[in-house]
XYZ file of C-alpha atoms in Angstrom:
688
model
C 0.000 0.000 0.000
C 1.372 3.428 -0.996
C 0.124 7.008 -1.075
C 0.818 9.272 -4.055
C 0.441 13.003 -4.761
C -1.229 14.490 -7.830
C 1.745 16.819 -8.393
C 5.290 16.979 -7.044
C 4.644 20.270 -5.213
C 1.286 19.209 -3.709
C 1.262 19.443 0.076
C -1.264 16.597 0.359
C -1.598 13.029 -0.910
C -4.393 12.279 -3.360
C -4.123 8.615 -4.313
C -3.896 5.475 -2.247
C -2.579 2.493 -4.200
C -3.589 -0.869 -2.765
C -1.917 -3.958 -4.186
C -3.453 -7.443 -4.111
C -2.033 -10.781 -5.260
C -3.309 -10.440 -8.819
C -4.443 -6.836 -9.208
C -3.869 -3.261 -8.075
C -6.647 -0.893 -7.019
C -6.335 2.877 -6.807
C -8.406 4.918 -4.362
C -8.653 8.709 -4.293
C -10.380 11.353 -2.183
C -13.372 12.862 -3.974
C -14.968 16.278 -3.410
C -17.076 14.936 -0.522
C -13.864 13.788 1.201
C -14.724 10.163 0.647
C -12.413 7.500 -0.694
C -13.586 6.132 -3.993
C -12.025 3.935 -6.627
C -10.357 5.669 -9.534
C -7.944 4.845 -12.367
C -4.469 5.971 -13.284
C -4.437 5.039 -16.958
C -0.677 4.652 -17.126
C -0.632 2.140 -14.267
C -0.981 -1.556 -14.965
C -3.842 -2.649 -12.717
C -4.219 -6.317 -13.690
C -1.070 -7.302 -11.786
C 0.365 -6.999 -8.307
C 2.316 -3.796 -7.636
C 5.674 -4.288 -5.904
C 6.363 -0.632 -5.200
C 5.024 2.865 -5.920
C 6.428 6.322 -5.308
C 6.068 9.981 -6.259
C 8.822 11.043 -8.630
C 10.217 14.404 -9.743
C 8.653 16.358 -12.652
C 5.048 15.493 -11.628
C 5.585 11.797 -12.204
C 4.618 8.578 -10.480
C 6.548 5.302 -10.489
C 4.939 1.881 -10.459
C 7.057 -1.281 -10.250
C 5.471 -4.623 -11.154
C 7.103 -8.019 -11.584
C 7.724 -7.334 -15.287
C 8.486 -3.609 -15.575
C 8.907 -0.130 -14.146
C 6.290 2.335 -15.393
C 6.814 6.088 -15.271
C 3.470 7.886 -15.379
C 2.532 11.568 -15.461
C 0.655 12.478 -12.279
C -1.261 15.253 -14.079
C -2.384 13.529 -17.302
C -2.131 10.055 -15.671
C -0.638 8.679 -18.902
C 2.359 6.393 -19.332
C 5.520 8.335 -20.166
C 8.163 5.628 -20.119
C 8.616 1.948 -19.295
C 11.646 -0.181 -18.438
C 11.087 -3.891 -18.968
C 12.824 -6.622 -17.003
C 15.188 -8.751 -19.160
C 13.331 -11.692 -20.724
C 13.271 -14.750 -18.531
C 13.663 -12.658 -15.369
C 11.025 -11.204 -13.087
C 11.410 -8.410 -10.569
C 11.153 -9.797 -7.016
C 11.638 -6.742 -4.820
C 11.911 -3.040 -5.584
C 12.158 0.315 -3.888
C 12.277 3.908 -5.111
C 12.461 7.538 -4.074
C 11.792 10.725 -6.060
C 14.788 10.276 -8.399
C 16.044 6.702 -8.027
C 14.802 3.124 -8.427
C 16.542 0.011 -7.077
C 15.249 -3.455 -7.852
C 16.314 -7.077 -7.708
C 15.357 -9.828 -10.114
C 15.654 -13.587 -9.660
C 19.201 -14.912 -9.767
C 20.542 -12.185 -7.464
C 20.653 -9.362 -10.047
C 20.581 -5.872 -8.548
C 19.638 -3.046 -10.954
C 19.885 0.684 -10.220
C 18.009 3.249 -12.375
C 17.611 7.002 -12.276
C 14.437 8.936 -13.064
C 14.493 11.924 -15.396
C 11.734 13.972 -17.010
C 9.933 11.211 -18.912
C 13.151 9.136 -18.848
C 14.194 5.980 -17.001
C 17.931 5.337 -17.236
C 19.512 2.066 -16.222
C 22.720 3.222 -14.537
C 24.229 0.111 -13.013
C 23.723 -3.627 -12.735
C 25.387 -5.859 -10.133
C 25.340 -9.626 -9.819
C 25.124 -10.857 -6.210
C 25.810 -14.423 -5.141
C 22.424 -14.904 -3.431
C 18.813 -13.831 -3.868
C 17.746 -10.464 -2.434
C 14.947 -10.469 0.183
C 14.432 -6.705 0.742
C 15.833 -3.310 -0.270
C 15.753 0.344 0.721
C 17.076 3.651 -0.647
C 15.281 6.097 1.624
C 17.314 9.352 1.336
C 18.588 10.370 4.760
C 21.631 12.372 3.660
C 21.857 16.029 2.608
C 19.614 15.681 -0.443
C 16.014 14.701 0.436
C 15.444 13.284 -3.087
C 18.667 11.362 -3.670
C 20.274 8.611 -1.625
C 23.976 7.803 -1.765
C 23.567 4.507 0.019
C 21.388 1.470 -0.616
C 20.707 -1.265 1.901
C 19.979 -4.824 0.779
C 18.797 -7.835 2.819
C 19.939 -11.231 1.547
C 18.617 -14.786 1.519
C 20.967 -17.760 2.117
C 23.766 -16.028 4.032
C 21.214 -14.051 6.095
C 23.033 -10.756 5.879
C 22.306 -7.099 5.371
C 24.598 -5.143 3.052
C 25.222 -1.497 2.301
C 26.061 -0.495 -1.297
C 27.211 2.880 -2.538
C 25.145 4.553 -5.248
C 25.417 5.003 -8.219
C 28.207 2.431 -8.697
C 26.687 -0.344 -6.477
C 29.983 -1.072 -4.751
C 29.682 -3.159 -1.591
C 30.593 -0.964 1.382
C 29.540 -3.027 4.398
C 28.288 -6.538 5.001
C 26.765 -7.480 8.349
C 25.864 -11.127 9.024
C 22.689 -11.293 11.084
C 23.226 -14.816 12.406
C 20.468 -17.363 12.890
C 18.280 -18.811 10.160
C 15.581 -16.153 9.805
C 15.825 -13.918 6.750
C 15.510 -10.128 6.843
C 12.026 -9.198 5.561
C 12.267 -5.425 5.626
C 15.171 -2.962 5.798
C 14.952 0.783 6.268
C 17.422 3.657 6.301
C 16.079 6.336 8.608
C 17.196 9.246 10.686
C 15.977 9.976 14.231
C 16.914 13.295 15.853
C 19.577 13.735 13.174
C 21.210 10.358 13.838
C 21.200 7.911 10.881
C 20.096 4.344 11.644
C 19.596 1.136 9.722
C 16.598 -0.872 10.886
C 16.353 -4.477 9.818
C 13.245 -6.573 10.563
C 13.357 -10.356 10.494
C 10.687 -12.879 9.595
C 10.175 -13.960 13.209
C 9.222 -10.575 14.677
C 12.718 -9.515 15.774
C 14.058 -6.102 14.879
C 17.744 -5.168 14.685
C 18.902 -1.578 14.747
C 22.350 -0.240 13.886
C 23.945 3.179 13.939
C 24.966 4.039 10.378
C 27.988 6.120 9.476
C 26.837 8.040 6.378
C 30.332 8.728 5.045
C 31.865 5.256 5.487
C 28.672 3.137 5.417
C 29.889 1.406 8.569
C 27.334 -0.214 10.929
C 27.915 -0.113 14.702
C 26.077 -0.516 18.011
C 23.920 -3.468 16.958
C 20.825 -3.967 19.116
C 18.021 -6.511 18.872
C 14.482 -6.385 20.249
C 11.528 -8.703 19.869
C 8.382 -6.899 18.718
C 6.109 -9.825 17.851
C 6.187 -13.289 16.292
C 5.249 -12.566 12.663
C 7.294 -10.941 9.858
C 7.553 -7.165 10.233
C 7.337 -4.512 7.519
C 8.833 -1.096 8.256
C 7.585 2.281 6.985
C 8.403 5.836 7.981
C 5.678 8.384 8.697
C 5.705 11.807 10.180
C 3.721 12.995 13.157
C 4.018 16.513 14.593
C 6.911 17.227 12.177
C 9.116 14.420 13.431
C 9.891 11.161 11.712
C 8.726 7.931 13.262
C 8.762 4.370 11.994
C 5.756 2.078 11.979
C 6.533 -1.637 12.318
C 3.529 -3.586 11.027
C 3.172 -7.164 12.295
C 1.069 -9.126 14.773
C 2.099 -6.609 17.477
C 2.213 -3.270 15.642
C 4.728 -0.866 17.153
C 5.819 2.721 16.602
C 9.570 3.328 16.843
C 10.635 6.829 17.829
C 13.545 8.540 19.467
C 13.782 10.537 22.643
C 17.005 11.954 24.071
C 18.918 10.159 21.307
C 17.575 6.755 22.385
C 15.231 4.570 20.363
C 11.943 3.815 22.098
C 9.137 1.472 21.139
C 5.464 2.158 21.713
C 2.783 -0.479 21.144
C -0.162 0.526 18.955
C -3.626 -0.474 20.123
C -4.434 -2.503 17.009
C -4.566 -6.208 16.340
C -2.438 -7.618 13.511
C -1.549 -5.033 10.857
C -0.280 -6.322 7.528
C 0.588 -2.975 5.873
C 0.700 0.687 6.693
C 1.452 3.819 4.719
C 1.217 7.516 5.584
C -1.816 9.145 3.939
C -1.620 12.880 4.444
C -4.759 14.056 2.635
C -6.420 17.459 2.937
C -9.397 15.925 4.745
C -7.285 13.775 7.063
C -3.953 15.532 7.578
C -1.106 13.462 9.048
C -3.129 10.255 8.870
C -2.074 6.682 8.328
C -3.735 4.114 6.096
C -3.649 0.756 7.846
C -4.496 -2.546 6.160
C -5.556 -5.581 8.121
C -6.996 -8.830 6.831
C -9.966 -7.736 4.720
C -10.171 -4.131 5.922
C -8.593 -0.744 5.369
C -8.587 1.885 8.127
C -7.518 5.501 8.020
C -6.588 6.983 11.358
C -4.137 9.190 13.181
C -1.643 8.284 15.848
C -2.135 10.106 19.157
C 0.728 11.761 20.888
C 3.186 8.939 21.000
C 3.342 8.031 24.623
C 4.502 5.046 26.525
C 1.188 4.272 28.165
C -2.236 4.072 26.537
C -5.208 4.133 28.855
C -8.593 2.958 27.710
C -11.644 2.540 29.941
C -14.051 -0.300 29.195
C -17.527 0.210 30.715
C -18.703 -3.161 32.093
C -21.907 -2.020 33.777
C -20.981 -4.004 36.910
C -18.216 -4.298 39.520
C -15.251 -6.383 38.407
C -13.638 -7.779 41.569
C -10.966 -10.119 40.141
C -9.406 -10.420 36.690
C -7.167 -12.913 34.950
C -5.742 -13.222 31.422
C -5.311 -16.419 29.403
C -2.907 -15.925 26.532
C -3.650 -19.226 24.781
C -7.366 -18.448 24.352
C -6.881 -14.655 24.090
C -9.478 -14.076 26.791
C -9.922 -12.417 30.166
C -12.010 -13.969 32.924
C -13.454 -11.723 35.607
C -15.366 -12.277 38.847
C -17.998 -9.573 38.898
C -21.013 -8.506 40.880
C -24.161 -6.693 39.814
C -26.534 -4.906 42.179
C -30.107 -5.890 41.585
C -32.369 -2.991 42.648
C -35.647 -4.673 41.751
C -35.123 -7.929 43.639
C -34.936 -7.442 47.415
C -34.548 -11.224 47.983
C -31.282 -11.270 46.047
C -29.848 -7.730 45.957
C -26.461 -8.918 44.611
C -25.763 -11.284 41.724
C -22.266 -12.682 41.189
C -20.869 -13.946 37.883
C -17.793 -15.364 36.233
C -17.565 -13.661 32.829
C -15.373 -14.453 29.851
C -14.249 -11.478 27.720
C -12.408 -11.235 24.415
C -8.981 -9.712 25.189
C -9.138 -7.302 22.226
C -12.760 -6.170 22.008
C -13.638 -6.733 25.705
C -17.034 -8.105 24.686
C -18.704 -10.646 26.985
C -18.346 -14.053 25.318
C -19.747 -16.281 28.039
C -21.153 -16.055 31.567
C -21.313 -18.521 34.458
C -23.678 -17.318 37.220
C -22.602 -18.139 40.798
C -25.074 -19.388 43.410
C -27.032 -17.115 45.711
C -24.701 -15.571 48.368
C -21.673 -17.009 46.514
C -18.853 -14.505 45.817
C -15.839 -14.952 43.539
C -12.724 -14.488 45.735
C -9.805 -15.581 43.552
C -9.131 -16.478 39.922
C -6.209 -18.013 38.063
C -5.250 -19.357 34.645
C -3.105 -22.498 34.925
C -2.402 -25.980 33.670
C -1.822 -29.188 35.630
C 0.786 -31.927 35.332
C -0.051 -34.689 32.808
C -2.703 -32.501 31.169
C -1.997 -30.200 28.239
C -5.164 -28.098 28.602
C -5.179 -24.608 30.078
C -7.852 -23.937 32.692
C -9.402 -21.047 34.545
C -9.720 -21.889 38.267
C -12.024 -19.807 40.457
C -12.182 -19.817 44.259
C -15.474 -18.739 45.851
C -17.100 -18.214 49.259
C -20.718 -18.416 50.386
C -21.170 -15.179 52.337
C -24.166 -15.932 54.552
C -25.761 -12.970 56.361
C -25.715 -14.849 59.721
C -22.035 -15.968 59.586
C -19.010 -13.898 60.665
C -16.658 -15.881 58.452
C -17.703 -18.045 55.496
C -17.799 -21.763 56.379
C -18.290 -22.947 52.828
C -16.866 -22.228 49.378
C -16.040 -23.899 46.072
C -13.139 -24.267 43.680
C -14.440 -24.277 40.100
C -12.302 -25.425 37.154
C -13.334 -24.149 33.709
C -11.984 -24.708 30.225
C -12.648 -22.340 27.286
C -14.222 -24.304 24.441
C -15.780 -22.646 21.379
C -15.450 -19.258 23.121
C -17.560 -20.541 26.051
C -16.790 -21.365 29.688
C -17.282 -25.086 30.344
C -17.242 -26.268 33.968
C -14.928 -29.320 34.136
C -14.692 -29.907 37.883
C -15.792 -28.403 41.172
C -14.608 -28.986 44.728
C -16.450 -27.929 47.843
C -14.325 -26.314 50.582
C -14.898 -25.612 54.277
C -14.406 -21.866 53.975
C -13.630 -18.967 51.669
C -11.020 -19.666 48.987
C -9.127 -16.383 49.446
C -6.253 -17.224 47.141
C -5.306 -19.845 44.541
C -1.918 -20.483 42.937
C -0.481 -22.872 40.396
C 2.077 -24.938 42.332
C 4.273 -27.661 40.798
C 1.503 -28.788 38.421
C -1.016 -28.791 41.272
C -3.376 -26.224 42.794
C -2.586 -24.473 46.070
C -5.534 -22.815 47.799
C -5.786 -20.614 50.902
C -9.058 -21.533 52.620
C -9.847 -19.487 55.770
C -7.010 -20.283 58.229
C -5.517 -23.130 56.227
C -3.338 -23.705 53.163
C -4.490 -26.701 51.112
C -2.776 -28.456 48.173
C -4.873 -30.274 45.576
C -3.711 -32.565 42.794
C -5.523 -32.966 39.480
C -6.643 -36.577 39.162
C -8.061 -38.579 36.278
C -11.067 -40.665 37.324
C -11.750 -44.100 35.794
C -14.535 -42.668 33.633
C -12.146 -40.168 32.022
C -13.375 -37.118 33.954
C -11.078 -35.013 36.137
C -11.277 -33.999 39.777
C -9.317 -32.076 42.404
C -8.100 -34.324 45.194
C -6.730 -33.002 48.478
C -3.073 -33.940 49.044
C -1.921 -32.074 52.158
C -2.401 -28.847 54.057
C -1.024 -26.485 56.686
C -2.916 -24.913 59.608
C -1.773 -22.097 61.831
C -2.970 -18.882 60.258
C -5.664 -16.519 61.493
C -6.887 -15.967 57.926
C -4.537 -16.810 55.065
C -5.560 -14.021 52.689
C -2.663 -13.638 50.234
C -0.379 -16.364 48.928
C 2.543 -16.307 46.476
C 4.751 -19.231 45.483
C 8.203 -19.766 43.995
C 9.569 -23.277 43.484
C 8.682 -25.228 46.643
C 8.387 -22.086 48.786
C 5.046 -20.595 49.781
C 4.754 -17.059 51.180
C 1.550 -16.315 53.099
C 0.181 -12.879 54.033
C -2.071 -13.253 57.054
C -4.977 -11.106 58.186
C -3.001 -9.939 61.228
C 0.114 -12.120 61.650
C 2.271 -10.506 58.934
C 4.218 -12.776 56.542
C 5.155 -16.430 56.983
C 7.250 -18.733 54.786
C 6.208 -22.356 54.209
C 7.946 -25.098 52.271
C 6.451 -28.092 50.480
C 8.392 -31.337 51.064
C 7.956 -33.731 48.145
C 9.110 -36.895 49.933
C 6.748 -36.513 52.877
C 4.035 -34.856 50.775
C 3.687 -32.228 53.519
C 3.772 -28.445 53.918
C 5.775 -27.084 56.880
C 6.452 -23.627 58.221
C 10.070 -22.558 57.674
C 10.060 -18.986 59.075
C 7.807 -16.068 59.971
C 7.828 -12.347 60.747
C 6.857 -11.997 64.426
C 5.578 -8.419 64.046
C 1.826 -7.906 64.000
C 1.049 -6.520 60.556
C -2.462 -6.567 59.127
C -1.605 -7.529 55.560
C -3.222 -6.254 52.363
C -0.895 -7.844 49.734
C 2.329 -9.890 49.405
C 4.798 -10.670 46.620
C 8.070 -12.604 46.293
C 10.835 -10.332 44.967
C 13.545 -13.002 44.773
C 14.482 -16.257 46.531
C 15.199 -14.509 49.813
C 13.298 -11.207 49.854
C 9.515 -10.883 50.222
C 7.481 -7.690 49.896
C 4.398 -6.885 51.943
C 1.819 -4.088 52.172
C -0.280 -3.524 55.301
C -3.361 -1.586 56.355
C -1.530 1.465 57.713
C -0.459 2.272 54.138
C 3.105 1.032 54.661
C 5.319 -1.227 52.552
C 7.963 -3.471 54.062
C 10.358 -6.202 52.941
C 11.524 -9.247 54.916
C 14.497 -11.519 54.291
C 14.807 -15.265 54.760
C 17.754 -15.887 57.052
C 19.079 -19.209 55.683
C 22.583 -18.592 57.094
C 21.320 -18.200 60.685
C 23.328 -20.100 63.334
C 20.387 -21.377 65.394
C 16.966 -22.747 64.487
C 15.424 -19.703 66.144
C 17.360 -17.331 63.885
C 16.533 -19.338 60.770
C 12.869 -19.367 61.796
C 12.651 -15.589 61.849
C 12.020 -13.429 58.768
C 14.131 -10.324 59.292
C 12.590 -6.958 58.352
C 15.045 -5.286 55.963
C 13.057 -2.472 54.344
C 10.302 -0.144 55.576
C 8.494 2.728 53.880
C 5.286 4.705 54.190
C 3.508 4.692 50.834
C 0.343 6.501 51.932
C -1.817 4.195 49.805
C -3.681 0.988 50.621
C -2.229 -1.634 48.246
C -4.608 -4.341 47.037
C -2.356 -6.204 44.651
C 1.261 -6.670 43.609
C 2.130 -8.163 40.205
C 5.524 -8.832 38.611
C 5.732 -6.979 35.326
C 6.095 -3.627 33.660
C 3.795 -1.047 32.095
C 6.290 -0.216 29.363
C 8.180 -2.264 26.829
C 11.452 -3.182 28.508
C 14.431 -3.233 26.212
C 17.247 -5.591 27.112
C 19.860 -3.181 25.756
C 19.066 -0.267 28.069
C 20.727 0.094 31.464
C 17.398 -0.484 33.182
C 16.398 -3.474 31.042
C 17.717 -5.906 33.658
C 16.050 -4.259 36.670
C 13.099 -6.334 37.942
C 9.904 -4.406 38.629
C 6.657 -5.087 40.456
C 3.473 -3.146 39.702
C 0.987 -2.398 42.461
C -2.646 -1.276 42.416
C -4.312 0.575 45.285
C -7.768 1.268 46.670
C -7.624 4.838 45.325
C -6.982 3.608 41.796
C -3.265 4.405 41.829
C -0.953 2.210 39.770
C 2.657 2.304 40.910
C 5.971 0.602 40.245
C 8.525 -0.825 42.671
C 11.935 -1.541 41.138
C 14.720 -3.592 42.751
C 17.880 -1.563 42.157
C 21.428 -2.947 42.185
C 23.384 -1.800 45.262
C 25.600 0.694 43.407
C 22.572 2.432 41.869
C 20.711 2.390 45.166
C 23.543 4.154 47.004
C 23.865 6.720 44.227
C 20.138 7.573 44.235
C 19.979 7.525 48.042
C 22.610 10.244 48.105
C 20.706 12.162 45.415
C 17.451 11.785 47.381
C 18.944 13.157 50.597
C 20.321 16.159 48.676
C 16.980 16.720 46.916
C 15.211 16.748 50.298
C 17.237 19.846 51.214
C 16.341 21.632 47.964
C 12.735 20.605 47.312
C 10.344 21.710 50.004
C 7.245 19.642 50.686
C 3.703 21.043 50.384
C 2.900 23.106 53.473
C 6.499 22.758 54.661
C 5.940 19.112 55.653
C 9.054 16.994 55.975
C 9.518 14.372 53.270
C 11.549 12.246 55.672
C 8.745 12.191 58.213
C 6.057 11.421 55.643
C 7.962 8.420 54.262
C 8.671 6.953 57.734
C 7.065 3.584 58.448
C 4.206 4.332 60.833
C 1.672 2.154 62.656
C -0.015 2.122 66.106
C 3.069 0.578 67.712
C 6.020 2.373 66.144
C 7.376 5.016 63.801
C 10.749 4.309 62.174
C 12.654 6.041 59.390
C 12.234 4.591 55.913
C 15.058 2.213 55.024
C 16.049 0.400 51.843
C 13.273 2.178 49.936
C 13.692 5.315 47.811
C 11.024 7.732 46.616
C 11.222 7.591 42.802
C 8.809 10.511 42.370
C 11.063 12.748 44.450
C 14.189 11.616 42.559
C 12.557 12.168 39.154
C 11.478 15.685 40.170
C 15.191 16.515 39.735
C 14.451 16.801 35.998
C 11.972 19.631 36.671
C 14.405 21.759 38.673
C 15.882 24.963 37.274
C 19.447 24.823 35.994
C 20.771 26.677 39.050
C 19.278 24.188 41.499
C 20.597 21.288 39.410
C 24.105 22.713 39.539
C 23.837 23.141 43.311
C 23.071 19.422 43.686
C 25.665 18.473 41.095
C 28.339 20.263 43.145
C 27.419 18.482 46.390
C 27.277 15.126 44.620
C 30.431 15.931 42.603
C 28.745 14.485 39.503
C 28.100 16.562 36.371
C 24.535 17.827 35.732
C 24.493 15.904 32.430
C 25.423 12.639 34.145
C 22.773 13.216 36.842
C 20.114 13.927 34.209
C 21.121 10.849 32.240
C 20.900 8.589 35.298
C 17.528 9.966 36.395
C 16.150 9.747 32.841
C 17.205 6.094 32.707
C 15.131 5.607 35.847
C 12.066 7.162 34.197
C 12.234 4.435 31.530
C 11.113 1.917 34.146
C 7.577 3.223 33.853
């Protein structure tokens, strides 16, 4: 798909050329600003178009498998044609306003120049392998003429740079692996020339390109999707961006001389081209299977927020990648029926359109408490498991609940198994191919058994008592971390030989927990109901049993928010090549609707930012003169202690908003240059 102008000097595009396997259609904007089909007489429309471009002297170029056609954009008539040598067909082609580069079968590379009604074959080169993709996008001094061509090769899986017009090989870069380059692009971001090279498996390589020597350096690789990618440039707000069309469409842009990647909220995109028409300035034409969309890209930002009205309260949510669905536990208030004022459901939603696909109503008084997508050992299916509780008006604590196991078949929820429990199933986890459930004060492990009649059931294997209410559970390997209603965090271990769960250690402080997460093998993170965060460490090196049985509090911090949930993950695309790519992050969600990020920094970075934070505290005054140090101190009914082993990222990032004078003040105390400080803090902002 390509957009063309009606004259070289036109500010806007008029035509949209859409190529199919055996024909080419041309669309144009009519007076009513609608797209309608039209003809360009000089174009050959009974065949597939390989490439189109605006050319100098009010001309258009069309490349098909047999020829290059030069057509007047005003009279729409054919002005010149270059035919491929007999017995050869053109496989790939690219062009700009004055140049055409194409490759035929047998590894022939042909370079032509466009004149007024003239196509001149300037140079022909024979390569040892077939060519898979080409580009001559001009990124040098002259916007209409490129001095370099980039060529992706079959067989040796390489990308090469040739000089133009003599087609001399300047650089050859082997890509490694077995996946061929499907799309190459010369482009310039913030004045820095790059070569982007997209592979057939959804990986993208980027190189810095030296325009004078053609040398490629600083190779970086990111995974954007799983399908072949095609690359196109487009401009938005007067800056150049690149659109990578594939099963996970992405916009590539540059900020502070670093390439960034922003996901586009579209399903698979097969082709994209800029379509800057008078009616839709700065738009993009996007082709998906069977449909063509014209739209604009918002301000390119790292985070897109979209609200989906459900018409009811969603209490729990879970995603299942294999079926591309979400399952939610939701509740609807029923004004008309006083007998049953609340109705609870398990709903299945499409993960792209968010439409309800299927609903399983829960019993009267039954609430969904936990939900999980998992699979079991010796069973290849993926299931949704839901833990429920019967909340009876006369009971203080539920004495009955269920574990429901569903499979998604034909876009519907099918109940495969159910297990009655003696209490509320507050939490469920996948655990060594089994299911671990927290039921009131007990942790229970179930295995997935095949009955003689071929049906499946959950069978209790072992359990662990000793909690007041086991509300939050996380697992890692054989370790189980439990957040209790009021007895803080405890660590259990599952012993395979004995088939038993035992307590290994606990935190003896009284914390009323609201969420827990495992940060690594030894450090566990908790949130409690006085709006504090804290971390505890497993003391495996302790000398006595008593020491080993105690989880030592290592970090404390007042967040000022009631955390409901921690999840490992990131809100932005994390690139392995950046300095922060290796830093693990946990996202949290709070009662007030805040989403936040907790990152585990390496020691050297922590000490650096701790020093920066203490200097910023002296310079940045809190609202109403309140002390930042006091506000961030861990505080509950029993004690107030200074925050330790936690830093306030918002305070540190506010360094970037300071005036130059203030920055220099801090730079002097830290004896680090302002530029270095800005660079380090900006790196930190890439975590979210």
